[in-house]
Structure formats: structure tokens, C-alpha cells
PDB file of C-alpha atoms in Angstrom:
ATOM      1  CA  MET A   1     104.836 -12.198 -14.423  1.00  0.00           C
ATOM      2  CA  ILE A   2     105.905 -12.120 -18.079  1.00  0.00           C
ATOM      3  CA  ALA A   3     107.676 -15.398 -18.797  1.00  0.00           C
ATOM      4  CA  PRO A   4     111.128 -15.105 -20.375  1.00  0.00           C
ATOM      5  CA  GLY A   5     111.150 -16.012 -24.059  1.00  0.00           C
ATOM      6  CA  PRO A   6     111.412 -14.749 -27.614  1.00  0.00           C
ATOM      7  CA  THR A   7     107.861 -13.372 -28.007  1.00  0.00           C
ATOM      8  CA  GLN A   8     107.788 -10.116 -29.919  1.00  0.00           C
ATOM      9  CA  TYR A   9     104.448  -8.360 -29.622  1.00  0.00           C
ATOM     10  CA  GLN A  10     102.782  -6.735 -32.622  1.00  0.00           C
ATOM     11  CA  MET A  11      99.723  -4.856 -31.264  1.00  0.00           C
ATOM     12  CA  VAL A  12      98.584  -3.193 -28.027  1.00  0.00           C
ATOM     13  CA  PHE A  13      95.028  -2.839 -26.699  1.00  0.00           C
ATOM     14  CA  CYS A  14      94.657  -0.216 -23.961  1.00  0.00           C
ATOM     15  CA  ASP A  15      91.715   0.884 -21.847  1.00  0.00           C
ATOM     16  CA  ILE A  16      91.481   4.640 -21.256  1.00  0.00           C
ATOM     17  CA  ASP A  17      89.914   5.704 -17.940  1.00  0.00           C
ATOM     18  CA  GLY A  18      91.887   4.489 -14.946  1.00  0.00           C
ATOM     19  CA  THR A  19      94.492   2.971 -17.267  1.00  0.00           C
ATOM     20  CA  LEU A  20      96.004   5.255 -19.912  1.00  0.00           C
ATOM     21  CA  LEU A  21      94.757   8.369 -18.098  1.00  0.00           C
ATOM     22  CA  ASP A  22      95.888   9.329 -14.616  1.00  0.00           C
ATOM     23  CA  SER A  23      93.507  10.532 -11.909  1.00  0.00           C
ATOM     24  CA  THR A  24      93.543  14.030 -13.455  1.00  0.00           C
ATOM     25  CA  ASN A  25      92.534  12.562 -16.840  1.00  0.00           C
ATOM     26  CA  ARG A  26      95.930  13.181 -18.420  1.00  0.00           C
ATOM     27  CA  ILE A  27      98.414  11.044 -20.354  1.00  0.00           C
ATOM     28  CA  SER A  28     101.914  11.180 -18.885  1.00  0.00           C
ATOM     29  CA  PRO A  29     104.645  12.501 -21.213  1.00  0.00           C
ATOM     30  CA  GLY A  30     106.648   9.292 -20.837  1.00  0.00           C
ATOM     31  CA  THR A  31     103.702   7.113 -21.802  1.00  0.00           C
ATOM     32  CA  GLY A  32     102.926   9.313 -24.794  1.00  0.00           C
ATOM     33  CA  GLN A  33     106.524   9.111 -25.991  1.00  0.00           C
ATOM     34  CA  LYS A  34     106.531   5.301 -25.752  1.00  0.00           C
ATOM     35  CA  VAL A  35     103.238   5.018 -27.643  1.00  0.00           C
ATOM     36  CA  ARG A  36     104.632   7.201 -30.429  1.00  0.00           C
ATOM     37  CA  GLU A  37     107.728   5.007 -30.596  1.00  0.00           C
ATOM     38  CA  LEU A  38     105.517   1.964 -31.136  1.00  0.00           C
ATOM     39  CA  ASP A  39     103.531   3.802 -33.792  1.00  0.00           C
ATOM     40  CA  ARG A  40     106.722   4.719 -35.657  1.00  0.00           C
ATOM     41  CA  ILE A  41     107.778   1.075 -35.922  1.00  0.00           C
ATOM     42  CA  GLY A  42     104.322   0.035 -37.124  1.00  0.00           C
ATOM     43  CA  VAL A  43     102.852  -1.441 -33.923  1.00  0.00           C
ATOM     44  CA  PRO A  44      99.161  -0.413 -33.665  1.00  0.00           C
ATOM     45  CA  PHE A  45      98.198   1.068 -30.281  1.00  0.00           C
ATOM     46  CA  ILE A  46      94.426   0.554 -30.016  1.00  0.00           C
ATOM     47  CA  LEU A  47      92.396   2.676 -27.612  1.00  0.00           C
ATOM     48  CA  VAL A  48      89.587   0.537 -26.163  1.00  0.00           C
ATOM     49  CA  SER A  49      86.887   2.244 -24.119  1.00  0.00           C
ATOM     50  CA  ALA A  50      83.232   2.500 -23.181  1.00  0.00           C
ATOM     51  CA  ARG A  51      83.535   6.138 -24.319  1.00  0.00           C
ATOM     52  CA  MET A  52      81.946   7.591 -27.450  1.00  0.00           C
ATOM     53  CA  PRO A  53      84.095   8.488 -30.496  1.00  0.00           C
ATOM     54  CA  SER A  54      84.318  12.207 -29.707  1.00  0.00           C
ATOM     55  CA  ALA A  55      85.785  11.345 -26.303  1.00  0.00           C
ATOM     56  CA  ILE A  56      88.441   9.042 -27.790  1.00  0.00           C
ATOM     57  CA  PHE A  57      89.760  10.759 -30.923  1.00  0.00           C
ATOM     58  CA  PRO A  58      91.128  13.832 -29.075  1.00  0.00           C
ATOM     59  CA  LEU A  59      93.294  11.482 -26.999  1.00  0.00           C
ATOM     60  CA  GLN A  60      94.478   9.739 -30.140  1.00  0.00           C
ATOM     61  CA  ARG A  61      95.378  13.107 -31.668  1.00  0.00           C
ATOM     62  CA  GLU A  62      97.203  14.059 -28.478  1.00  0.00           C
ATOM     63  CA  LEU A  63      99.234  10.867 -28.770  1.00  0.00           C
ATOM     64  CA  GLY A  64      99.950  11.659 -32.419  1.00  0.00           C
ATOM     65  CA  ILE A  65      99.031   8.210 -33.703  1.00  0.00           C
ATOM     66  CA  LYS A  66      96.655   6.716 -36.256  1.00  0.00           C
ATOM     67  CA  ALA A  67      94.900   3.428 -35.572  1.00  0.00           C
ATOM     68  CA  PRO A  68      91.380   2.018 -35.238  1.00  0.00           C
ATOM     69  CA  VAL A  69      89.494   2.850 -32.029  1.00  0.00           C
ATOM     70  CA  VAL A  70      87.104   0.663 -30.073  1.00  0.00           C
ATOM     71  CA  CYS A  71      84.112   2.617 -28.762  1.00  0.00           C
ATOM     72  CA  TYR A  72      81.311   1.562 -26.417  1.00  0.00           C
ATOM     73  CA  SER A  73      83.368  -1.445 -25.237  1.00  0.00           C
ATOM     74  CA  GLY A  74      83.265  -3.004 -28.691  1.00  0.00           C
ATOM     75  CA  ALA A  75      79.795  -2.007 -29.911  1.00  0.00           C
ATOM     76  CA  LEU A  76      81.379   0.334 -32.478  1.00  0.00           C
ATOM     77  CA  ILE A  77      84.812  -0.019 -34.072  1.00  0.00           C
ATOM     78  CA  LEU A  78      86.070   2.822 -36.264  1.00  0.00           C
ATOM     79  CA  ASP A  79      89.057   2.650 -38.582  1.00  0.00           C
ATOM     80  CA  GLU A  80      91.933   5.139 -38.502  1.00  0.00           C
ATOM     81  CA  HIS A  81      89.892   7.493 -40.710  1.00  0.00           C
ATOM     82  CA  GLY A  82      86.889   7.406 -38.364  1.00  0.00           C
ATOM     83  CA  GLU A  83      84.770   5.181 -40.599  1.00  0.00           C
ATOM     84  CA  PRO A  84      82.791   2.320 -38.986  1.00  0.00           C
ATOM     85  CA  VAL A  85      84.106  -1.166 -39.650  1.00  0.00           C
ATOM     86  CA  LYS A  86      81.947  -3.010 -37.101  1.00  0.00           C
ATOM     87  CA  THR A  87      78.754  -2.045 -35.305  1.00  0.00           C
ATOM     88  CA  VAL A  88      76.535  -3.991 -32.888  1.00  0.00           C
ATOM     89  CA  GLY A  89      73.645  -2.229 -31.167  1.00  0.00           C
ATOM     90  CA  ILE A  90      70.441  -2.643 -29.193  1.00  0.00           C
ATOM     91  CA  ASP A  91      67.327  -2.375 -31.366  1.00  0.00           C
ATOM     92  CA  ARG A  92      65.738   1.074 -31.045  1.00  0.00           C
ATOM     93  CA  GLU A  93      62.431  -0.254 -29.725  1.00  0.00           C
ATOM     94  CA  LYS A  94      64.111  -2.329 -27.035  1.00  0.00           C
ATOM     95  CA  ALA A  95      66.332   0.598 -26.043  1.00  0.00           C
ATOM     96  CA  VAL A  96      63.244   2.818 -25.687  1.00  0.00           C
ATOM     97  CA  ARG A  97      61.632   0.208 -23.406  1.00  0.00           C
ATOM     98  CA  ILE A  98      64.748   0.133 -21.223  1.00  0.00           C
ATOM     99  CA  GLU A  99      64.880   3.928 -21.128  1.00  0.00           C
ATOM    100  CA  LYS A 100      61.214   4.142 -20.068  1.00  0.00           C
ATOM    101  CA  PHE A 101      61.659   1.413 -17.448  1.00  0.00           C
ATOM    102  CA  VAL A 102      64.598   3.214 -15.815  1.00  0.00           C
ATOM    103  CA  ASN A 103      62.942   6.626 -15.944  1.00  0.00           C
ATOM    104  CA  ARG A 104      59.710   5.249 -14.470  1.00  0.00           C
ATOM    105  CA  GLU A 105      61.033   2.926 -11.771  1.00  0.00           C
ATOM    106  CA  TRP A 106      64.373   4.495 -10.815  1.00  0.00           C
ATOM    107  CA  LYS A 107      63.786   8.194 -10.211  1.00  0.00           C
ATOM    108  CA  GLY A 108      67.220   8.845  -8.730  1.00  0.00           C
ATOM    109  CA  VAL A 109      69.084   7.306 -11.667  1.00  0.00           C
ATOM    110  CA  CYS A 110      70.079   9.272 -14.768  1.00  0.00           C
ATOM    111  CA  CYS A 111      69.715   7.283 -18.000  1.00  0.00           C
ATOM    112  CA  SER A 112      71.299   8.481 -21.246  1.00  0.00           C
ATOM    113  CA  ALA A 113      71.943   6.817 -24.608  1.00  0.00           C
ATOM    114  CA  TYR A 114      74.669   6.723 -27.243  1.00  0.00           C
ATOM    115  CA  CYS A 115      74.111   6.149 -30.946  1.00  0.00           C
ATOM    116  CA  ASN A 116      77.074   6.425 -33.295  1.00  0.00           C
ATOM    117  CA  ARG A 117      78.503   9.886 -32.511  1.00  0.00           C
ATOM    118  CA  ASP A 118      75.456  11.191 -30.588  1.00  0.00           C
ATOM    119  CA  TRP A 119      74.984  11.301 -26.816  1.00  0.00           C
ATOM    120  CA  ILE A 120      71.288  11.650 -25.922  1.00  0.00           C
ATOM    121  CA  ALA A 121      70.156  12.828 -22.483  1.00  0.00           C
ATOM    122  CA  GLY A 122      66.701  13.707 -21.182  1.00  0.00           C
ATOM    123  CA  ASN A 123      68.084  16.554 -19.078  1.00  0.00           C
ATOM    124  CA  VAL A 124      71.465  17.976 -20.094  1.00  0.00           C
ATOM    125  CA  HIS A 125      71.627  19.859 -16.776  1.00  0.00           C
ATOM    126  CA  ASP A 126      71.363  16.718 -14.638  1.00  0.00           C
ATOM    127  CA  LYS A 127      74.328  16.599 -12.230  1.00  0.00           C
ATOM    128  CA  TRP A 128      75.436  13.207 -13.554  1.00  0.00           C
ATOM    129  CA  ILE A 129      75.397  14.401 -17.166  1.00  0.00           C
ATOM    130  CA  VAL A 130      77.352  17.513 -16.222  1.00  0.00           C
ATOM    131  CA  GLN A 131      79.914  15.358 -14.393  1.00  0.00           C
ATOM    132  CA  GLU A 132      80.356  12.984 -17.348  1.00  0.00           C
ATOM    133  CA  GLN A 133      80.619  15.922 -19.735  1.00  0.00           C
ATOM    134  CA  SER A 134      83.442  17.375 -17.638  1.00  0.00           C
ATOM    135  CA  ILE A 135      85.331  14.064 -17.783  1.00  0.00           C
ATOM    136  CA  THR A 136      84.928  13.290 -21.489  1.00  0.00           C
ATOM    137  CA  ALA A 137      84.454  16.800 -22.976  1.00  0.00           C
ATOM    138  CA  SER A 138      81.534  15.377 -24.996  1.00  0.00           C
ATOM    139  CA  VAL A 139      78.373  17.407 -25.520  1.00  0.00           C
ATOM    140  CA  PRO A 140      74.961  15.749 -25.122  1.00  0.00           C
ATOM    141  CA  LYS A 141      71.807  16.367 -27.138  1.00  0.00           C
ATOM    142  CA  GLU A 142      68.662  16.908 -25.071  1.00  0.00           C
ATOM    143  CA  GLY A 143      65.772  14.529 -25.664  1.00  0.00           C
ATOM    144  CA  GLY A 144      64.864  10.865 -25.727  1.00  0.00           C
ATOM    145  CA  ILE A 145      66.002   7.968 -27.885  1.00  0.00           C
ATOM    146  CA  SER A 146      62.907   8.215 -30.070  1.00  0.00           C
ATOM    147  CA  ASP A 147      63.788  11.860 -30.840  1.00  0.00           C
ATOM    148  CA  PHE A 148      67.156  11.081 -32.415  1.00  0.00           C
ATOM    149  CA  VAL A 149      67.308   7.405 -33.406  1.00  0.00           C
ATOM    150  CA  PRO A 150      65.233   6.555 -36.507  1.00  0.00           C
ATOM    151  CA  GLN A 151      62.842   3.619 -36.779  1.00  0.00           C
ATOM    152  CA  GLY A 152      64.832   0.462 -37.396  1.00  0.00           C
ATOM    153  CA  GLY A 153      67.961   2.070 -35.926  1.00  0.00           C
ATOM    154  CA  GLN A 154      70.158   0.928 -33.076  1.00  0.00           C
ATOM    155  CA  VAL A 155      71.560   2.295 -29.827  1.00  0.00           C
ATOM    156  CA  HIS A 156      75.174   1.403 -29.112  1.00  0.00           C
ATOM    157  CA  LYS A 157      75.026   1.970 -25.362  1.00  0.00           C
ATOM    158  CA  LEU A 158      72.804   3.092 -22.517  1.00  0.00           C
ATOM    159  CA  LEU A 159      74.549   4.632 -19.520  1.00  0.00           C
ATOM    160  CA  CYS A 160      72.824   4.769 -16.152  1.00  0.00           C
ATOM    161  CA  MET A 161      74.418   6.900 -13.428  1.00  0.00           C
ATOM    162  CA  GLY A 162      73.366   7.130  -9.813  1.00  0.00           C
ATOM    163  CA  GLU A 163      74.253   6.271  -6.244  1.00  0.00           C
ATOM    164  CA  ALA A 164      76.071   2.973  -5.841  1.00  0.00           C
ATOM    165  CA  GLU A 165      73.267   1.115  -4.063  1.00  0.00           C
ATOM    166  CA  ALA A 166      70.680   2.132  -6.672  1.00  0.00           C
ATOM    167  CA  ILE A 167      73.006   1.157  -9.519  1.00  0.00           C
ATOM    168  CA  ALA A 168      73.584  -2.288  -7.988  1.00  0.00           C
ATOM    169  CA  ASP A 169      69.835  -2.824  -7.607  1.00  0.00           C
ATOM    170  CA  LEU A 170      69.166  -1.594 -11.145  1.00  0.00           C
ATOM    171  CA  ALA A 171      71.741  -3.991 -12.599  1.00  0.00           C
ATOM    172  CA  ASP A 172      69.922  -6.876 -10.930  1.00  0.00           C
ATOM    173  CA  ALA A 173      66.501  -5.648 -12.080  1.00  0.00           C
ATOM    174  CA  LEU A 174      67.582  -5.217 -15.709  1.00  0.00           C
ATOM    175  CA  GLY A 175      69.018  -8.731 -15.782  1.00  0.00           C
ATOM    176  CA  LYS A 176      65.673 -10.131 -14.662  1.00  0.00           C
ATOM    177  CA  ARG A 177      63.475  -7.999 -16.936  1.00  0.00           C
ATOM    178  CA  PHE A 178      65.435  -7.867 -20.217  1.00  0.00           C
ATOM    179  CA  SER A 179      67.279 -10.638 -22.029  1.00  0.00           C
ATOM    180  CA  GLY A 180      70.129 -10.447 -24.530  1.00  0.00           C
ATOM    181  CA  LEU A 181      71.969  -7.584 -22.851  1.00  0.00           C
ATOM    182  CA  SER A 182      75.490  -7.009 -21.597  1.00  0.00           C
ATOM    183  CA  VAL A 183      75.061  -5.174 -18.277  1.00  0.00           C
ATOM    184  CA  TYR A 184      78.014  -4.257 -16.087  1.00  0.00           C
ATOM    185  CA  ARG A 185      79.239  -1.586 -13.688  1.00  0.00           C
ATOM    186  CA  SER A 186      82.243   0.321 -15.029  1.00  0.00           C
ATOM    187  CA  LYS A 187      82.436   1.874 -11.561  1.00  0.00           C
ATOM    188  CA  ASP A 188      80.171   1.802  -8.520  1.00  0.00           C
ATOM    189  CA  THR A 189      77.998   4.642  -9.798  1.00  0.00           C
ATOM    190  CA  TYR A 190      77.988   3.807 -13.541  1.00  0.00           C
ATOM    191  CA  LEU A 191      76.018   1.049 -15.257  1.00  0.00           C
ATOM    192  CA  GLU A 192      76.794   0.288 -18.915  1.00  0.00           C
ATOM    193  CA  ILE A 193      74.116  -1.469 -20.999  1.00  0.00           C
ATOM    194  CA  MET A 194      74.844  -2.885 -24.446  1.00  0.00           C
ATOM    195  CA  ASP A 195      73.825  -5.712 -26.717  1.00  0.00           C
ATOM    196  CA  GLY A 196      74.772  -9.115 -25.320  1.00  0.00           C
ATOM    197  CA  ALA A 197      77.098  -9.785 -28.257  1.00  0.00           C
ATOM    198  CA  VAL A 198      79.307  -6.807 -27.362  1.00  0.00           C
ATOM    199  CA  SER A 199      82.618  -7.318 -25.578  1.00  0.00           C
ATOM    200  CA  LYS A 200      86.111  -5.886 -25.563  1.00  0.00           C
ATOM    201  CA  SER A 201      87.468  -9.368 -26.247  1.00  0.00           C
ATOM    202  CA  GLY A 202      85.303  -9.529 -29.364  1.00  0.00           C
ATOM    203  CA  ALA A 203      86.917  -6.298 -30.556  1.00  0.00           C
ATOM    204  CA  VAL A 204      90.354  -7.829 -29.909  1.00  0.00           C
ATOM    205  CA  ARG A 205      89.512 -10.875 -32.015  1.00  0.00           C
ATOM    206  CA  TYR A 206      88.041  -8.746 -34.804  1.00  0.00           C
ATOM    207  CA  LEU A 207      91.070  -6.445 -35.070  1.00  0.00           C
ATOM    208  CA  CYS A 208      93.531  -9.326 -34.805  1.00  0.00           C
ATOM    209  CA  LYS A 209      91.803 -10.931 -37.790  1.00  0.00           C
ATOM    210  CA  LEU A 210      91.726  -7.605 -39.658  1.00  0.00           C
ATOM    211  CA  TYR A 211      95.483  -7.104 -39.170  1.00  0.00           C
ATOM    212  CA  GLY A 212      96.402 -10.762 -39.562  1.00  0.00           C
ATOM    213  CA  ILE A 213      98.042 -10.760 -36.137  1.00  0.00           C
ATOM    214  CA  PRO A 214      97.587 -13.756 -33.806  1.00  0.00           C
ATOM    215  CA  PRO A 215      96.092 -12.842 -30.401  1.00  0.00           C
ATOM    216  CA  GLN A 216      99.154 -14.436 -28.793  1.00  0.00           C
ATOM    217  CA  ALA A 217     101.245 -11.608 -30.275  1.00  0.00           C
ATOM    218  CA  THR A 218      99.168  -8.865 -28.626  1.00  0.00           C
ATOM    219  CA  VAL A 219      99.147  -7.249 -25.189  1.00  0.00           C
ATOM    220  CA  SER A 220      96.394  -5.485 -23.226  1.00  0.00           C
ATOM    221  CA  PHE A 221      96.088  -3.116 -20.278  1.00  0.00           C
ATOM    222  CA  GLY A 222      92.993  -2.546 -18.110  1.00  0.00           C
ATOM    223  CA  ASP A 223      91.827  -1.540 -14.673  1.00  0.00           C
ATOM    224  CA  ASN A 224      88.279  -2.760 -14.132  1.00  0.00           C
ATOM    225  CA  PHE A 225      85.852  -5.666 -14.359  1.00  0.00           C
ATOM    226  CA  ASN A 226      84.769  -4.803 -17.901  1.00  0.00           C
ATOM    227  CA  ASP A 227      88.415  -5.228 -18.973  1.00  0.00           C
ATOM    228  CA  ILE A 228      88.841  -8.806 -17.739  1.00  0.00           C
ATOM    229  CA  ASP A 229      87.660 -10.506 -20.944  1.00  0.00           C
ATOM    230  CA  MET A 230      90.033  -8.299 -22.971  1.00  0.00           C
ATOM    231  CA  LEU A 231      92.932  -9.068 -20.628  1.00  0.00           C
ATOM    232  CA  LEU A 232      92.310 -12.791 -21.034  1.00  0.00           C
ATOM    233  CA  ALA A 233      92.046 -12.521 -24.833  1.00  0.00           C
ATOM    234  CA  THR A 234      95.610 -11.292 -25.481  1.00  0.00           C
ATOM    235  CA  GLY A 235      98.952 -13.065 -25.294  1.00  0.00           C
ATOM    236  CA  ALA A 236     100.186 -10.840 -22.483  1.00  0.00           C
ATOM    237  CA  CYS A 237      98.139  -8.619 -20.180  1.00  0.00           C
ATOM    238  CA  PHE A 238      98.578  -6.166 -17.336  1.00  0.00           C
ATOM    239  CA  ALA A 239      96.080  -5.161 -14.668  1.00  0.00           C
ATOM    240  CA  MET A 240      96.746  -1.697 -13.328  1.00  0.00           C
ATOM    241  CA  GLY A 241      97.905  -1.237  -9.757  1.00  0.00           C
ATOM    242  CA  ASN A 242      94.661   0.647  -9.077  1.00  0.00           C
ATOM    243  CA  ALA A 243      92.503  -2.269 -10.292  1.00  0.00           C
ATOM    244  CA  PRO A 244      90.211  -4.162  -7.881  1.00  0.00           C
ATOM    245  CA  PRO A 245      91.735  -7.320  -6.348  1.00  0.00           C
ATOM    246  CA  GLU A 246      89.623  -9.657  -8.504  1.00  0.00           C
ATOM    247  CA  VAL A 247      90.844  -8.003 -11.705  1.00  0.00           C
ATOM    248  CA  LYS A 248      94.443  -8.364 -10.506  1.00  0.00           C
ATOM    249  CA  ARG A 249      93.873 -12.057  -9.741  1.00  0.00           C
ATOM    250  CA  GLN A 250      92.596 -12.670 -13.270  1.00  0.00           C
ATOM    251  CA  ALA A 251      95.470 -10.875 -14.990  1.00  0.00           C
ATOM    252  CA  GLN A 252      98.804 -12.377 -15.951  1.00  0.00           C
ATOM    253  CA  ASN A 253     100.697  -9.352 -14.610  1.00  0.00           C
ATOM    254  CA  VAL A 254     100.091  -6.370 -12.339  1.00  0.00           C
ATOM    255  CA  THR A 255     101.814  -3.095 -13.192  1.00  0.00           C
ATOM    256  CA  ALA A 256     102.008   0.258 -11.420  1.00  0.00           C
ATOM    257  CA  ASP A 257      98.853   2.317 -10.945  1.00  0.00           C
ATOM    258  CA  ASN A 258      97.602   4.921 -13.406  1.00  0.00           C
ATOM    259  CA  ASP A 259      99.201   7.763 -11.423  1.00  0.00           C
ATOM    260  CA  HIS A 260     102.630   6.131 -11.704  1.00  0.00           C
ATOM    261  CA  GLU A 261     102.804   5.313 -15.433  1.00  0.00           C
ATOM    262  CA  GLY A 262     101.613   1.735 -15.155  1.00  0.00           C
ATOM    263  CA  VAL A 263     101.107   1.393 -18.919  1.00  0.00           C
ATOM    264  CA  LEU A 264     104.635   2.642 -19.600  1.00  0.00           C
ATOM    265  CA  ALA A 265     106.091   0.269 -16.999  1.00  0.00           C
ATOM    266  CA  GLY A 266     104.350  -2.671 -18.644  1.00  0.00           C
ATOM    267  CA  LEU A 267     105.367  -1.733 -22.173  1.00  0.00           C
ATOM    268  CA  LYS A 268     108.997  -1.480 -21.081  1.00  0.00           C
ATOM    269  CA  GLN A 269     108.925  -5.153 -20.091  1.00  0.00           C
ATOM    270  CA  LEU A 270     108.065  -6.302 -23.603  1.00  0.00           C
ATOM    271  CA  SER A 271     109.733  -6.564 -26.997  1.00  0.00           C
ATOM    272  CA  PHE A 272     107.801  -5.271 -30.025  1.00  0.00           C
ATOM    273  CA  VAL A 273     108.119  -5.820 -33.760  1.00  0.00           C
ATOM    274  CA  LYS A 274     106.137  -4.710 -36.800  1.00  0.00           C
ATOM    275  CA  LYS A 275     103.988  -7.430 -38.373  1.00  0.00           C
ATOM    276  CA  ARG A 276     105.852  -9.141 -41.176  1.00  0.00           C
ATOM    277  CA  ILE A 277     104.098  -8.866 -44.551  1.00  0.00           C
TER     278      ILE A 277
END
């Protein structure tokens, strides 16, 4: 639990799916009101997600706040005006090799790619693409990586979707065949593939340095395995009540689940103050 003391927190890092959003993909009114209160006193509320920019900014507009956003789990950080301030991607040629490997060897798995603001899918009518589109309201472009990413370019993320057993096997196969990657399951049926230098904790450190705020004066919220490094990088952290047991064990605190305003409950336990200039 949060230890008693005088700490006043100056920045919040919050995962989106399963954390800020409830199971109907909505932000509760109470949580939105609290986030706006923090924004009014100058405490940045940073949305941190594996999502692409077009699936994050509408939520930020709904909240009525302005702050940087962390996309693709840290592969792309955009400032409050939507301009990139940090980008780390997989080289185009390597991404094409991964795409071909998945498409050739894993017929039941859907592989799509993200580059900056583009989502690239070989078949936009694939059931997995349609499902992801309904969740994020993002619109894919049909084709392959080589059709949209120029020579010398980079891919911020590859997303493989399929049945849980196939995704688990694919994660193991990719780790053996390709080096220098960050490969993790964001849920049983989703496999996220990024450059090995990408992490949510890296985004925390980068934005803390940018704002001149010590990590000890920040707080984070998350619900899954890909959030653990972020949770451990901030001064205070909360695993959601809907998080897997291992994520809860790693976190300093456990709050309510995402259907019972877990983020709001955690924020109410803390004292916040604007960074002193």
C-alpha cells in the first residue's frame, strides 16, 4: 500500500485498455473529472498504450486535456501538438522478413504493421482486423509493409492476432529466429512485436527528463504484463483489480478493477502538486 508521507506527485502515466477504459471501452465520468482536475493544476496525465496515435488522441480529446502521448508502448512519443519527439522502430527490411515469416509459417495468424500514423493490413476484411478496428476505431490500409514504408524507413510495431495457442507458439518461434526484438503478449490472442529498445519504462524516463520531474514524483497505472516495467519505473504504482496475479504481485498497490473506477480510486489516495519552476 501507499506509505504515509509527504510525497506530492507531479505526473501520471496511465495505460488505456483494461485500465483507463472499462470493459465497454469507455472512460467513467468520475475518472474523467479527476483527470481534468489534475490537468487544471498543471499535472500532466500521460496516456501510455500499444495503440496507434489515431486510437489515442480521441480519448485525450474526450478527457479535455493536452499532454504528450506514448504510442506503440514507447516506440513513438508525440508531444501535445501531435509532433514526434522520440521514435524507435524496426528496420523496414527486417520487418518485411518478419511479416513474410508469419504469413508463410502461421496461416491462422493475422499479421499487421504500424508505421507512424498508418496501420497496414494484408486483408482489411480479416476477422481479427475487423475486431481490432471496432475496438480502436482506427482504419487500416490494405497491403504489405513494402507497399507503404519507404526504403530506409522503420515500422513501429507489428501486431499478430490469432488463437491463444498459436500466439504462444509464435512468440517462442520469433524469439528463436529473430534477435533484437521486444516480443510480448498484450493478451492471450495478441502478440506485439517492436524493436528491443522499446519499453514503457523508457518512455517514462524520457518524459521525466523532458519535464524535469524525478521518477519518484510520478505514478503509474496498468493491468497487464507489458505494464510491469512502467509500474516499477515510477515512484508509486497501481495494478488494476483485473490484472493477472503476477502483475499484482509486482505492483506496489492494487486498486479496483477497470469496471469499478480503479484509476480514480488510486488517484484519490495521492496528493498532487504542479512542478515548481
